[in-house]
Tab-separated table of C-alpha atoms in Angstrom:
chain	number	residue	atom	x	y	z
A	1	MET	CA	-35.559	-142.847	26.780
A	2	GLN	CA	-33.190	-141.698	24.054
A	3	PRO	CA	-34.975	-139.734	21.366
A	4	TYR	CA	-35.609	-141.539	18.117
A	5	ILE	CA	-33.484	-140.378	15.245
A	6	LEU	CA	-35.126	-140.088	11.842
A	7	TYR	CA	-32.870	-140.008	8.806
A	8	TYR	CA	-34.665	-138.559	5.818
A	9	TRP	CA	-34.114	-135.982	3.103
A	10	PRO	CA	-34.428	-132.590	4.763
A	11	SER	CA	-36.424	-130.672	2.164
A	12	ILE	CA	-39.300	-132.980	1.192
A	13	GLN	CA	-42.187	-134.848	2.769
A	14	GLY	CA	-41.576	-137.939	0.648
A	15	ARG	CA	-41.806	-141.376	2.219
A	16	GLY	CA	-40.374	-139.968	5.445
A	17	GLU	CA	-43.644	-138.137	6.068
A	18	PHE	CA	-45.427	-141.383	6.913
A	19	VAL	CA	-42.871	-141.861	9.686
A	20	ARG	CA	-43.038	-138.244	10.846
A	21	LEU	CA	-46.826	-138.471	11.229
A	22	ALA	CA	-46.538	-141.610	13.356
A	23	LEU	CA	-43.841	-140.058	15.557
A	24	GLU	CA	-45.914	-136.898	16.021
A	25	GLU	CA	-49.109	-138.778	16.899
A	26	ALA	CA	-47.154	-141.046	19.279
A	27	ASP	CA	-45.873	-137.885	20.957
A	28	VAL	CA	-42.366	-139.259	21.387
A	29	PRO	CA	-39.172	-137.217	21.211
A	30	TYR	CA	-37.363	-137.512	17.895
A	31	ARG	CA	-34.708	-135.716	15.935
A	32	ASP	CA	-35.226	-135.161	12.207
A	33	VAL	CA	-31.496	-135.224	11.931
A	34	ALA	CA	-30.851	-134.187	8.339
A	35	ARG	CA	-32.684	-130.932	9.044
A	36	GLU	CA	-30.199	-130.083	11.767
A	37	PRO	CA	-26.878	-128.374	11.067
A	38	LYS	CA	-24.318	-130.983	9.897
A	39	GLY	CA	-27.098	-133.592	9.722
A	40	MET	CA	-26.596	-134.832	6.174
A	41	PRO	CA	-23.393	-136.807	6.881
A	42	GLN	CA	-25.306	-138.661	9.593
A	43	LEU	CA	-28.052	-139.521	7.121
A	44	LEU	CA	-25.514	-140.806	4.622
A	45	ALA	CA	-23.805	-142.917	7.284
A	46	ALA	CA	-27.120	-144.613	8.074
A	47	ILE	CA	-27.302	-145.984	4.515
A	48	ASP	CA	-23.571	-146.759	4.185
A	49	PRO	CA	-22.753	-150.469	4.458
A	50	ALA	CA	-19.224	-149.524	5.499
A	51	GLN	CA	-20.587	-147.790	8.592
A	52	THR	CA	-23.407	-150.038	9.789
A	53	GLY	CA	-24.209	-153.732	9.769
A	54	TYR	CA	-27.825	-152.974	8.898
A	55	PRO	CA	-27.615	-150.501	6.036
A	56	ALA	CA	-30.874	-149.405	4.451
A	57	TYR	CA	-31.125	-149.268	0.684
A	58	ALA	CA	-32.570	-145.765	0.989
A	59	PRO	CA	-34.100	-143.364	3.511
A	60	PRO	CA	-36.239	-143.174	5.549
A	61	VAL	CA	-34.291	-144.861	8.338
A	62	LEU	CA	-35.180	-144.762	12.019
A	63	LYS	CA	-32.713	-145.279	14.833
A	64	ALA	CA	-34.502	-146.735	17.836
A	65	GLY	CA	-32.000	-147.410	20.574
A	66	ALA	CA	-29.636	-150.016	19.140
A	67	LEU	CA	-31.920	-150.731	16.168
A	68	LEU	CA	-31.493	-149.133	12.774
A	69	ILE	CA	-34.656	-149.732	10.733
A	70	GLY	CA	-35.246	-149.012	7.059
A	71	GLN	CA	-38.265	-149.254	4.724
A	72	THR	CA	-41.273	-147.132	5.675
A	73	ALA	CA	-43.611	-150.046	6.366
A	74	THR	CA	-41.018	-151.774	8.556
A	75	ILE	CA	-40.509	-148.604	10.597
A	76	LEU	CA	-44.280	-148.298	11.037
A	77	LEU	CA	-44.522	-151.954	12.054
A	78	TYR	CA	-42.065	-151.136	14.836
A	79	LEU	CA	-43.683	-147.846	15.911
A	80	GLY	CA	-47.150	-149.384	15.768
A	81	ALA	CA	-46.135	-152.138	18.179
A	82	HIS	CA	-44.301	-149.858	20.613
A	83	HIS	CA	-46.624	-146.854	20.745
A	84	GLY	CA	-50.155	-148.186	20.507
A	85	LEU	CA	-50.503	-147.273	16.847
A	86	ALA	CA	-51.575	-150.800	15.888
A	87	PRO	CA	-53.572	-153.562	17.583
A	88	ARG	CA	-51.667	-155.869	19.911
A	89	SER	CA	-53.029	-159.054	18.337
A	90	GLU	CA	-51.061	-160.806	15.618
A	91	ALA	CA	-54.068	-160.607	13.297
A	92	GLY	CA	-54.334	-156.854	13.826
A	93	ARG	CA	-50.636	-156.222	13.360
A	94	LEU	CA	-50.554	-158.217	10.129
A	95	TRP	CA	-53.679	-156.494	8.808
A	96	CYS	CA	-52.093	-153.061	9.454
A	97	ASN	CA	-48.904	-154.143	7.687
A	98	GLN	CA	-50.905	-155.493	4.745
A	99	LEU	CA	-52.859	-152.250	4.363
A	100	GLN	CA	-49.695	-150.163	4.721
A	101	LEU	CA	-48.014	-152.142	1.945
A	102	THR	CA	-51.016	-151.501	-0.278
A	103	ILE	CA	-50.683	-147.780	0.478
A	104	ALA	CA	-46.987	-148.100	-0.411
A	105	ASP	CA	-48.009	-149.575	-3.768
A	106	VAL	CA	-50.104	-146.473	-4.538
A	107	VAL	CA	-47.246	-144.231	-3.429
A	108	ASN	CA	-44.862	-146.026	-5.810
A	109	GLU	CA	-47.334	-145.568	-8.638
A	110	ALA	CA	-47.826	-141.895	-7.763
A	111	HIS	CA	-44.059	-141.461	-8.071
A	112	ASP	CA	-43.949	-143.240	-11.405
A	113	SER	CA	-46.765	-141.054	-12.741
A	114	HIS	CA	-44.153	-138.299	-13.175
A	115	HIS	CA	-41.152	-140.607	-13.638
A	116	PRO	CA	-42.375	-143.546	-15.732
A	117	ILE	CA	-39.118	-144.199	-17.569
A	118	SER	CA	-36.270	-143.488	-15.163
A	119	THR	CA	-35.533	-141.876	-11.815
A	120	ASN	CA	-32.233	-140.830	-13.391
A	121	LEU	CA	-33.876	-138.574	-15.957
A	122	TYR	CA	-35.543	-135.230	-15.317
A	123	TYR	CA	-39.316	-135.074	-15.460
A	124	GLU	CA	-38.993	-132.799	-18.486
A	125	ASP	CA	-37.211	-135.577	-20.355
A	126	GLN	CA	-40.070	-138.053	-19.866
A	127	LYS	CA	-43.011	-135.675	-19.925
A	128	LYS	CA	-44.762	-137.336	-22.850
A	129	GLU	CA	-44.662	-140.722	-21.139
A	130	ALA	CA	-45.640	-139.106	-17.834
A	131	LYS	CA	-48.794	-137.764	-19.466
A	132	GLN	CA	-49.749	-141.251	-20.617
A	133	ARG	CA	-49.005	-142.838	-17.291
A	134	SER	CA	-50.787	-140.090	-15.330
A	135	ARG	CA	-53.865	-140.527	-17.466
A	136	ASP	CA	-53.906	-144.215	-16.594
A	137	PHE	CA	-53.122	-143.512	-12.935
A	138	THR	CA	-55.948	-141.036	-12.448
A	139	ALA	CA	-58.523	-142.866	-14.576
A	140	GLU	CA	-57.813	-146.459	-13.561
A	141	ARG	CA	-55.492	-146.835	-10.608
A	142	ILE	CA	-56.691	-144.138	-8.182
A	143	PRO	CA	-60.324	-145.306	-8.345
A	144	LYS	CA	-59.292	-148.937	-7.970
A	145	TYR	CA	-57.050	-148.344	-4.945
A	146	LEU	CA	-59.211	-145.746	-3.188
A	147	GLY	CA	-62.314	-147.787	-3.926
A	148	TYR	CA	-60.614	-150.682	-2.167
A	149	PHE	CA	-59.679	-148.609	0.889
A	150	GLU	CA	-63.199	-147.158	1.023
A	151	GLN	CA	-64.652	-150.678	1.067
A	152	VAL	CA	-62.323	-151.711	3.879
A	153	LEU	CA	-63.333	-148.612	5.830
A	154	GLN	CA	-67.044	-149.178	5.274
A	155	ALA	CA	-66.733	-152.803	6.350
A	156	ASN	CA	-65.319	-151.504	9.651
A	157	ALA	CA	-67.960	-148.742	10.035
A	158	GLY	CA	-69.722	-148.397	13.359
A	159	ARG	CA	-66.419	-148.861	15.176
A	160	GLY	CA	-65.469	-145.195	15.145
A	161	GLY	CA	-64.566	-144.681	11.508
A	162	PHE	CA	-61.027	-146.040	11.659
A	163	MET	CA	-59.491	-148.430	9.163
A	164	VAL	CA	-58.519	-151.116	11.670
A	165	GLY	CA	-60.442	-151.994	14.812
A	166	SER	CA	-61.893	-149.252	17.011
A	167	ARG	CA	-58.792	-147.093	17.536
A	168	LEU	CA	-56.511	-144.965	15.458
A	169	SER	CA	-53.624	-146.848	13.843
A	170	TYR	CA	-50.724	-145.782	11.672
A	171	VAL	CA	-52.800	-146.919	8.692
A	172	ASP	CA	-55.204	-144.029	9.318
A	173	LEU	CA	-52.290	-141.579	9.463
A	174	SER	CA	-50.881	-142.970	6.228
A	175	LEU	CA	-54.233	-142.757	4.466
A	176	PHE	CA	-54.494	-139.127	5.559
A	177	GLN	CA	-51.124	-138.489	3.924
A	178	LEU	CA	-52.072	-140.430	0.800
A	179	MET	CA	-55.297	-138.457	0.374
A	180	GLU	CA	-53.463	-135.157	0.938
A	181	GLY	CA	-50.772	-136.118	-1.549
A	182	LEU	CA	-53.156	-137.234	-4.249
A	183	ARG	CA	-55.268	-134.095	-3.827
A	184	TYR	CA	-52.146	-131.966	-4.135
A	185	ALA	CA	-50.902	-133.762	-7.230
A	186	PHE	CA	-54.181	-134.319	-9.053
A	187	PRO	CA	-56.733	-131.820	-7.680
A	188	LYS	CA	-59.072	-132.021	-10.656
A	189	ALA	CA	-59.192	-135.805	-10.859
A	190	MET	CA	-59.640	-136.107	-7.104
A	191	ALA	CA	-62.434	-133.496	-6.998
A	192	ARG	CA	-64.220	-135.178	-9.882
A	193	GLN	CA	-64.181	-138.589	-8.209
A	194	GLN	CA	-64.579	-137.694	-4.556
A	195	ALA	CA	-68.207	-138.763	-4.246
A	196	ALA	CA	-66.916	-142.327	-4.492
A	197	TRP	CA	-65.029	-142.209	-1.189
A	198	PRO	CA	-66.954	-140.295	1.488
A	199	GLY	CA	-65.431	-142.416	4.241
A	200	LEU	CA	-61.865	-141.631	3.235
A	201	LEU	CA	-62.599	-137.908	3.132
A	202	ALA	CA	-64.127	-138.083	6.611
A	203	LEU	CA	-61.115	-140.049	7.821
A	204	ARG	CA	-58.789	-137.438	6.358
A	205	ASP	CA	-60.643	-134.713	8.298
A	206	LYS	CA	-60.753	-136.768	11.466
A	207	VAL	CA	-56.970	-137.300	11.400
A	208	ALA	CA	-56.323	-133.619	10.655
A	209	ARG	CA	-58.344	-132.638	13.739
A	210	ARG	CA	-56.396	-134.808	16.176
A	211	PRO	CA	-54.643	-132.371	18.508
A	212	ARG	CA	-51.083	-133.572	17.942
A	213	ILE	CA	-51.512	-133.876	14.189
A	214	ALA	CA	-53.190	-130.450	13.990
A	215	ALA	CA	-50.301	-128.922	15.963
A	216	TYR	CA	-47.781	-130.655	13.711
A	217	LEU	CA	-49.481	-129.530	10.505
A	218	ALA	CA	-49.483	-125.935	11.767
A	219	SER	CA	-45.790	-126.074	12.735
A	220	GLU	CA	-42.644	-125.515	10.730
A	221	ARG	CA	-41.858	-129.184	11.136
A	222	ARG	CA	-44.449	-129.927	8.432
A	223	LEU	CA	-42.754	-129.307	5.105
A	224	PRO	CA	-44.899	-128.231	2.159
A	225	PHE	CA	-45.666	-130.479	-0.809
A	226	SER	CA	-43.472	-129.586	-3.737
A	227	GLU	CA	-42.283	-130.701	-7.146
A	228	GLU	CA	-39.229	-132.311	-5.520
A	229	GLY	CA	-41.261	-134.904	-3.652
A	230	ILE	CA	-43.305	-137.956	-4.526
A	231	PHE	CA	-46.628	-136.188	-4.970
A	232	ARG	CA	-46.029	-133.487	-7.571
A	233	HIS	CA	-48.483	-131.110	-9.122
A	234	TYR	CA	-47.821	-130.657	-12.817
A	235	PRO	CA	-50.995	-129.150	-14.309
A	236	GLU	CA	-50.218	-130.636	-17.712
A	237	LEU	CA	-50.571	-134.163	-16.282
A	238	GLU	CA	-54.253	-133.617	-15.578
A	239	ARG	CA	-57.217	-133.094	-17.821
B	1	MET	CA	-53.104	-178.708	11.681
B	2	GLN	CA	-55.286	-177.559	8.813
B	3	PRO	CA	-53.294	-177.131	5.615
B	4	TYR	CA	-52.528	-173.600	4.581
B	5	ILE	CA	-54.469	-172.381	1.578
B	6	LEU	CA	-52.627	-170.263	-0.966
B	7	TYR	CA	-54.703	-168.160	-3.324
B	8	TYR	CA	-52.723	-167.159	-6.370
B	9	TRP	CA	-53.066	-167.106	-10.123
B	10	PRO	CA	-52.767	-170.694	-11.302
B	11	SER	CA	-50.572	-170.317	-14.381
B	12	ILE	CA	-47.721	-168.053	-13.311
B	13	GLN	CA	-44.967	-167.872	-10.716
B	14	GLY	CA	-45.545	-164.164	-10.109
B	15	ARG	CA	-45.448	-162.803	-6.592
B	16	GLY	CA	-47.028	-166.016	-5.338
B	17	GLU	CA	-43.766	-167.841	-5.989
B	18	PHE	CA	-42.095	-166.135	-3.018
B	19	VAL	CA	-44.811	-167.659	-0.833
B	20	ARG	CA	-44.626	-171.076	-2.515
B	21	LEU	CA	-40.871	-171.259	-1.884
B	22	ALA	CA	-41.350	-170.476	1.818
B	23	LEU	CA	-44.133	-173.070	2.174
B	24	GLU	CA	-42.015	-175.701	0.407
B	25	GLU	CA	-38.924	-175.040	2.531
B	26	ALA	CA	-41.051	-175.016	5.696
B	27	ASP	CA	-42.362	-178.443	4.636
B	28	VAL	CA	-45.908	-177.657	5.707
B	29	PRO	CA	-49.040	-178.931	3.991
B	30	TYR	CA	-50.678	-176.390	1.712
B	31	ARG	CA	-53.164	-176.247	-1.098
B	32	ASP	CA	-52.437	-174.055	-4.118
B	33	VAL	CA	-56.145	-173.739	-4.475
B	34	ALA	CA	-56.586	-171.970	-7.815
B	35	ARG	CA	-54.706	-174.831	-9.482
B	36	GLU	CA	-57.322	-177.291	-8.250
B	37	PRO	CA	-60.572	-177.950	-10.124
B	38	LYS	CA	-63.109	-175.217	-9.281
B	39	GLY	CA	-60.401	-173.306	-7.436
B	40	MET	CA	-60.719	-169.935	-9.146
B	41	PRO	CA	-63.986	-168.917	-7.440
B	42	GLN	CA	-62.278	-169.520	-4.104
B	43	LEU	CA	-59.423	-167.225	-5.120
B	44	LEU	CA	-61.856	-164.510	-6.167
B	45	ALA	CA	-63.762	-164.820	-2.879
B	46	ALA	CA	-60.517	-164.223	-0.957
B	47	ILE	CA	-60.178	-160.772	-2.530
B	48	ASP	CA	-63.899	-159.894	-2.437
B	49	PRO	CA	-64.834	-157.404	0.306
B	50	ALA	CA	-68.389	-158.722	0.188
B	51	GLN	CA	-67.147	-162.158	1.267
B	52	THR	CA	-64.452	-161.418	3.847
B	53	GLY	CA	-63.722	-158.759	6.443
B	54	TYR	CA	-60.051	-158.794	5.494
B	55	PRO	CA	-60.049	-158.575	1.709
B	56	ALA	CA	-56.685	-158.339	-0.006
B	57	TYR	CA	-56.215	-155.816	-2.777
B	58	ALA	CA	-54.707	-158.560	-4.927
B	59	PRO	CA	-53.286	-162.080	-4.711
B	60	PRO	CA	-51.249	-163.697	-3.249
B	61	VAL	CA	-53.370	-164.368	-0.192
B	62	LEU	CA	-52.691	-167.028	2.426
B	63	LYS	CA	-55.325	-168.559	4.656
B	64	ALA	CA	-53.746	-169.650	7.924
B	65	GLY	CA	-56.435	-171.019	10.218
B	66	ALA	CA	-58.744	-168.065	10.860
B	67	LEU	CA	-56.323	-165.559	9.365
B	68	LEU	CA	-56.509	-164.334	5.795
B	69	ILE	CA	-53.260	-162.560	4.929
B	70	GLY	CA	-52.433	-160.531	1.809
B	71	GLN	CA	-49.301	-158.801	0.512
B	72	THR	CA	-46.307	-161.049	-0.131
B	73	ALA	CA	-44.074	-159.494	2.527
B	74	THR	CA	-46.824	-159.711	5.146
B	75	ILE	CA	-47.371	-163.393	4.378
B	76	LEU	CA	-43.632	-164.008	4.690
B	77	LEU	CA	-43.538	-162.098	7.970
B	78	TYR	CA	-46.117	-164.567	9.255
B	79	LEU	CA	-44.491	-167.700	7.836
B	80	GLY	CA	-41.059	-166.597	8.992
B	81	ALA	CA	-42.263	-166.267	12.565
B	82	HIS	CA	-44.178	-169.544	12.627
B	83	HIS	CA	-41.792	-171.848	10.761
B	84	GLY	CA	-38.293	-170.827	11.712
B	85	LEU	CA	-37.705	-168.927	8.484
B	86	ALA	CA	-36.670	-165.745	10.322
B	87	PRO	CA	-34.850	-164.983	13.560
B	88	ARG	CA	-36.934	-164.906	16.732
B	89	SER	CA	-35.561	-161.556	17.892
B	90	GLU	CA	-37.406	-158.363	17.049
B	91	ALA	CA	-34.265	-156.960	15.423
B	92	GLY	CA	-33.939	-160.036	13.209
B	93	ARG	CA	-37.589	-160.083	12.223
B	94	LEU	CA	-37.541	-156.401	11.290
B	95	TRP	CA	-34.321	-156.792	9.321
B	96	CYS	CA	-35.845	-159.655	7.306
B	97	ASN	CA	-38.952	-157.585	6.621
B	98	GLN	CA	-36.831	-154.612	5.557
B	99	LEU	CA	-34.783	-156.718	3.141
B	100	GLN	CA	-37.905	-158.401	1.770
B	101	LEU	CA	-39.480	-155.006	1.062
B	102	THR	CA	-36.348	-153.987	-0.807
B	103	ILE	CA	-36.636	-157.186	-2.871
B	104	ALA	CA	-40.281	-156.251	-3.495
B	105	ASP	CA	-39.120	-152.880	-4.816
B	106	VAL	CA	-36.903	-154.622	-7.405
B	107	VAL	CA	-39.771	-156.933	-8.328
B	108	ASN	CA	-42.054	-153.939	-8.925
B	109	GLU	CA	-39.431	-152.339	-11.136
B	110	ALA	CA	-38.899	-155.608	-13.037
B	111	HIS	CA	-42.628	-155.612	-13.763
B	112	ASP	CA	-42.601	-152.026	-14.925
B	113	SER	CA	-39.660	-152.715	-17.255
B	114	HIS	CA	-42.187	-154.336	-19.620
B	115	HIS	CA	-45.210	-152.278	-18.511
B	116	PRO	CA	-43.931	-148.734	-17.885
B	117	ILE	CA	-47.109	-146.922	-18.921
B	118	SER	CA	-50.059	-149.048	-17.864
B	119	THR	CA	-50.937	-152.514	-16.645
B	120	ASN	CA	-54.117	-152.090	-18.669
B	121	LEU	CA	-52.285	-151.964	-21.990
B	122	TYR	CA	-50.582	-154.836	-23.774
B	123	TYR	CA	-46.807	-154.929	-23.771
B	124	GLU	CA	-46.911	-154.465	-27.532
B	125	ASP	CA	-48.664	-151.125	-27.040
B	126	GLN	CA	-45.878	-149.759	-24.803
B	127	LYS	CA	-42.888	-151.477	-26.349
B	128	LYS	CA	-41.015	-148.299	-27.181
B	129	GLU	CA	-41.279	-147.052	-23.613
B	130	ALA	CA	-40.450	-150.546	-22.313
B	131	LYS	CA	-37.187	-150.430	-24.239
B	132	GLN	CA	-36.244	-147.154	-22.578
B	133	ARG	CA	-37.202	-148.312	-19.127
B	134	SER	CA	-35.480	-151.689	-19.545
B	135	ARG	CA	-32.298	-149.965	-20.600
B	136	ASP	CA	-32.391	-147.926	-17.397
B	137	PHE	CA	-33.371	-150.949	-15.323
B	138	THR	CA	-30.512	-153.146	-16.544
B	139	ALA	CA	-27.869	-150.402	-16.648
B	140	GLU	CA	-28.720	-148.509	-13.459
B	141	ARG	CA	-31.201	-150.242	-11.215
B	142	ILE	CA	-30.078	-153.896	-11.274
B	143	PRO	CA	-26.466	-153.019	-10.380
B	144	LYS	CA	-27.597	-150.660	-7.632
B	145	TYR	CA	-29.993	-153.132	-6.020
B	146	LEU	CA	-27.888	-156.272	-6.439
B	147	GLY	CA	-24.792	-154.374	-5.361
B	148	TYR	CA	-26.652	-153.478	-2.193
B	149	PHE	CA	-27.700	-157.065	-1.505
B	150	GLU	CA	-24.164	-158.283	-2.223
B	151	GLN	CA	-22.797	-155.814	0.337
B	152	VAL	CA	-25.297	-156.975	2.946
B	153	LEU	CA	-24.332	-160.584	2.233
B	154	GLN	CA	-20.593	-159.874	2.436
B	155	ALA	CA	-21.061	-158.016	5.715
B	156	ASN	CA	-22.623	-161.213	7.095
B	157	ALA	CA	-19.953	-163.531	5.590
B	158	GLY	CA	-18.394	-166.138	7.817
B	159	ARG	CA	-21.785	-166.986	9.278
B	160	GLY	CA	-22.654	-169.575	6.637
B	161	GLY	CA	-23.319	-167.406	3.628
B	162	PHE	CA	-26.883	-166.432	4.495
B	163	MET	CA	-28.345	-162.954	4.290
B	164	VAL	CA	-29.514	-162.749	7.889
B	165	GLY	CA	-27.804	-164.354	10.870
B	166	SER	CA	-26.413	-167.884	10.613
B	167	ARG	CA	-29.462	-169.731	9.321
B	168	LEU	CA	-31.583	-169.759	6.212
B	169	SER	CA	-34.422	-167.213	6.210
B	170	TYR	CA	-37.180	-166.396	3.754
B	171	VAL	CA	-34.965	-163.557	2.524
B	172	ASP	CA	-32.537	-166.133	1.094
B	173	LEU	CA	-35.394	-167.913	-0.669
B	174	SER	CA	-36.657	-164.634	-2.095
B	175	LEU	CA	-33.206	-163.629	-3.311
B	176	PHE	CA	-32.925	-167.011	-5.049
B	177	GLN	CA	-36.175	-166.257	-6.857
B	178	LEU	CA	-35.104	-162.704	-7.686
B	179	MET	CA	-31.813	-163.914	-9.192
B	180	GLU	CA	-33.605	-166.622	-11.186
B	181	GLY	CA	-36.168	-164.153	-12.436
B	182	LEU	CA	-33.674	-161.515	-13.467
B	183	ARG	CA	-31.507	-164.100	-15.224
B	184	TYR	CA	-34.566	-165.349	-17.101
B	185	ALA	CA	-35.679	-161.875	-18.127
B	186	PHE	CA	-32.308	-160.277	-18.873
B	187	PRO	CA	-29.790	-163.084	-19.494
B	188	LYS	CA	-27.289	-160.929	-21.340
B	189	ALA	CA	-27.253	-158.075	-18.850
B	190	MET	CA	-27.024	-160.479	-15.936
B	191	ALA	CA	-24.178	-162.491	-17.521
B	192	ARG	CA	-22.273	-159.315	-18.309
B	193	GLN	CA	-22.477	-158.027	-14.742
B	194	GLN	CA	-22.267	-161.230	-12.736
B	195	ALA	CA	-18.691	-160.750	-11.550
B	196	ALA	CA	-20.041	-157.987	-9.323
B	197	TRP	CA	-22.101	-160.331	-7.150
B	198	PRO	CA	-20.295	-163.618	-6.457
B	199	GLY	CA	-22.005	-163.964	-3.096
B	200	LEU	CA	-25.502	-163.755	-4.543
B	201	LEU	CA	-24.681	-166.374	-7.180
B	202	ALA	CA	-23.339	-168.717	-4.486
B	203	LEU	CA	-26.463	-168.076	-2.413
B	204	ARG	CA	-28.641	-168.868	-5.417
B	205	ASP	CA	-26.838	-172.226	-5.819
B	206	LYS	CA	-26.962	-172.951	-2.102
B	207	VAL	CA	-30.726	-172.448	-1.994
B	208	ALA	CA	-31.251	-174.544	-5.134
B	209	ARG	CA	-29.390	-177.442	-3.491
B	210	ARG	CA	-31.519	-177.544	-0.353
B	211	PRO	CA	-33.346	-180.885	-0.471
B	212	ARG	CA	-36.899	-179.549	-0.254
B	213	ILE	CA	-36.264	-176.728	-2.698
B	214	ALA	CA	-34.499	-179.082	-5.132
B	215	ALA	CA	-37.449	-181.485	-4.938
B	216	TYR	CA	-39.877	-178.623	-5.489
B	217	LEU	CA	-37.986	-177.229	-8.467
B	218	ALA	CA	-37.982	-180.701	-10.086
B	219	SER	CA	-41.711	-181.177	-9.493
B	220	GLU	CA	-44.731	-180.115	-11.500
B	221	ARG	CA	-45.616	-177.744	-8.694
B	222	ARG	CA	-42.904	-175.380	-9.964
B	223	LEU	CA	-44.391	-173.484	-12.872
B	224	PRO	CA	-42.063	-172.247	-15.606
B	225	PHE	CA	-41.180	-168.605	-16.129
B	226	SER	CA	-43.204	-167.137	-18.975
B	227	GLU	CA	-44.219	-163.936	-20.691
B	228	GLU	CA	-47.391	-163.845	-18.590
B	229	GLY	CA	-45.523	-163.345	-15.324
B	230	ILE	CA	-43.502	-160.591	-13.707
B	231	PHE	CA	-40.109	-161.613	-15.068
B	232	ARG	CA	-40.506	-161.713	-18.849
B	233	HIS	CA	-37.909	-162.404	-21.477
B	234	TYR	CA	-38.375	-160.153	-24.474
B	235	PRO	CA	-35.078	-160.266	-26.412
B	236	GLU	CA	-35.709	-156.811	-27.863
B	237	LEU	CA	-35.523	-155.278	-24.365
B	238	GLU	CA	-31.849	-156.240	-24.046
B	239	ARG	CA	-28.783	-155.105	-25.869
């Protein structure tokens, strides 16, 4: 089998990290091509309509044989089906996709907490608005979303502590990343509220202990969180 | 076959409209249950974890036999596969899903153009920030997104003017709705820029002329755009 090729920005976790985690857990060969020498032109070609019939609007993009797949949740739909990271049944596959899209909604809102006005402006030029939006995000949105995921997890309790069915799926990997990202960006708000989601914290630990994920997290392949990514820690955005 | 049951807010087009358009084009029986007498409690039950094992975070939700499916793009993934509104091939299904998720990204940004700080505040309480975000949305984001979709459409030209392959898919229906919504919300900005996307305007007209869609749009089932929905026309947000 040809290795998968992941096209994503080379210096951040970002949305590409959800794909990296799935590839690592699946234990399949892949190239994170923009981190290789001369990789950036290949990334740019993957989103250039002049160079492919299936251009993505933005990274991440995954090349899987002849397929070129964009949008994080679409890539995970593919990897889930091909590498046992989602149930085989239609109901299970749809449920995973639905949960992943709800995770994507939180991720979008986490991004907008530091960029509420424009992605074309620096954070410093929308800091006042970012404070307002972050206050709303931590006080209203995080508890609503994580409360929802906790309920879904509890409703599936007794089947091994996974989100979907009785086996690990890409949804569990993505929730691990979401919890890590939110704790990096908003450590005080997350610590204050954590009693509300014991299941999600246990799931986070369970994913981190999986041998392939643990090896990945300890490797240089795992980039650090930073203030260039989606989850950013600006102390002034927390109270 | 049991009719599908759509659970969505009864007074707005919103995200539910993407599902309504697919159901109408597919010509399948469905109930828009919250618009029926005593329908709202049924909608609330569909998103209540205490009442279903597969609760959605938010409407729209579609009941399809034993399945309860949330997230607009997940519902369309299902309907596309079951009613000929997407290609049968894996590559075609993934490409539709990828494009639909990119449409969803524009829809999210259209929402945030009038609610950049919080969904829990009135528009009037974030009007100043909405003006800033709308300026960015109309000047930067609309041309970038619609330019992308126009390029995808042109790359597929000569195959009937559809977005994917040589037949109508749910992506075409969703792009119709996106164009209608953006023209409702930002008529001046859209008129000023329309020369940049002739293909999308032709696609919009082509979809509107399809017999089932034309009948739907002329019926009372089609709700009007309004300032309660996602696409809102506030003249002060345009220049």
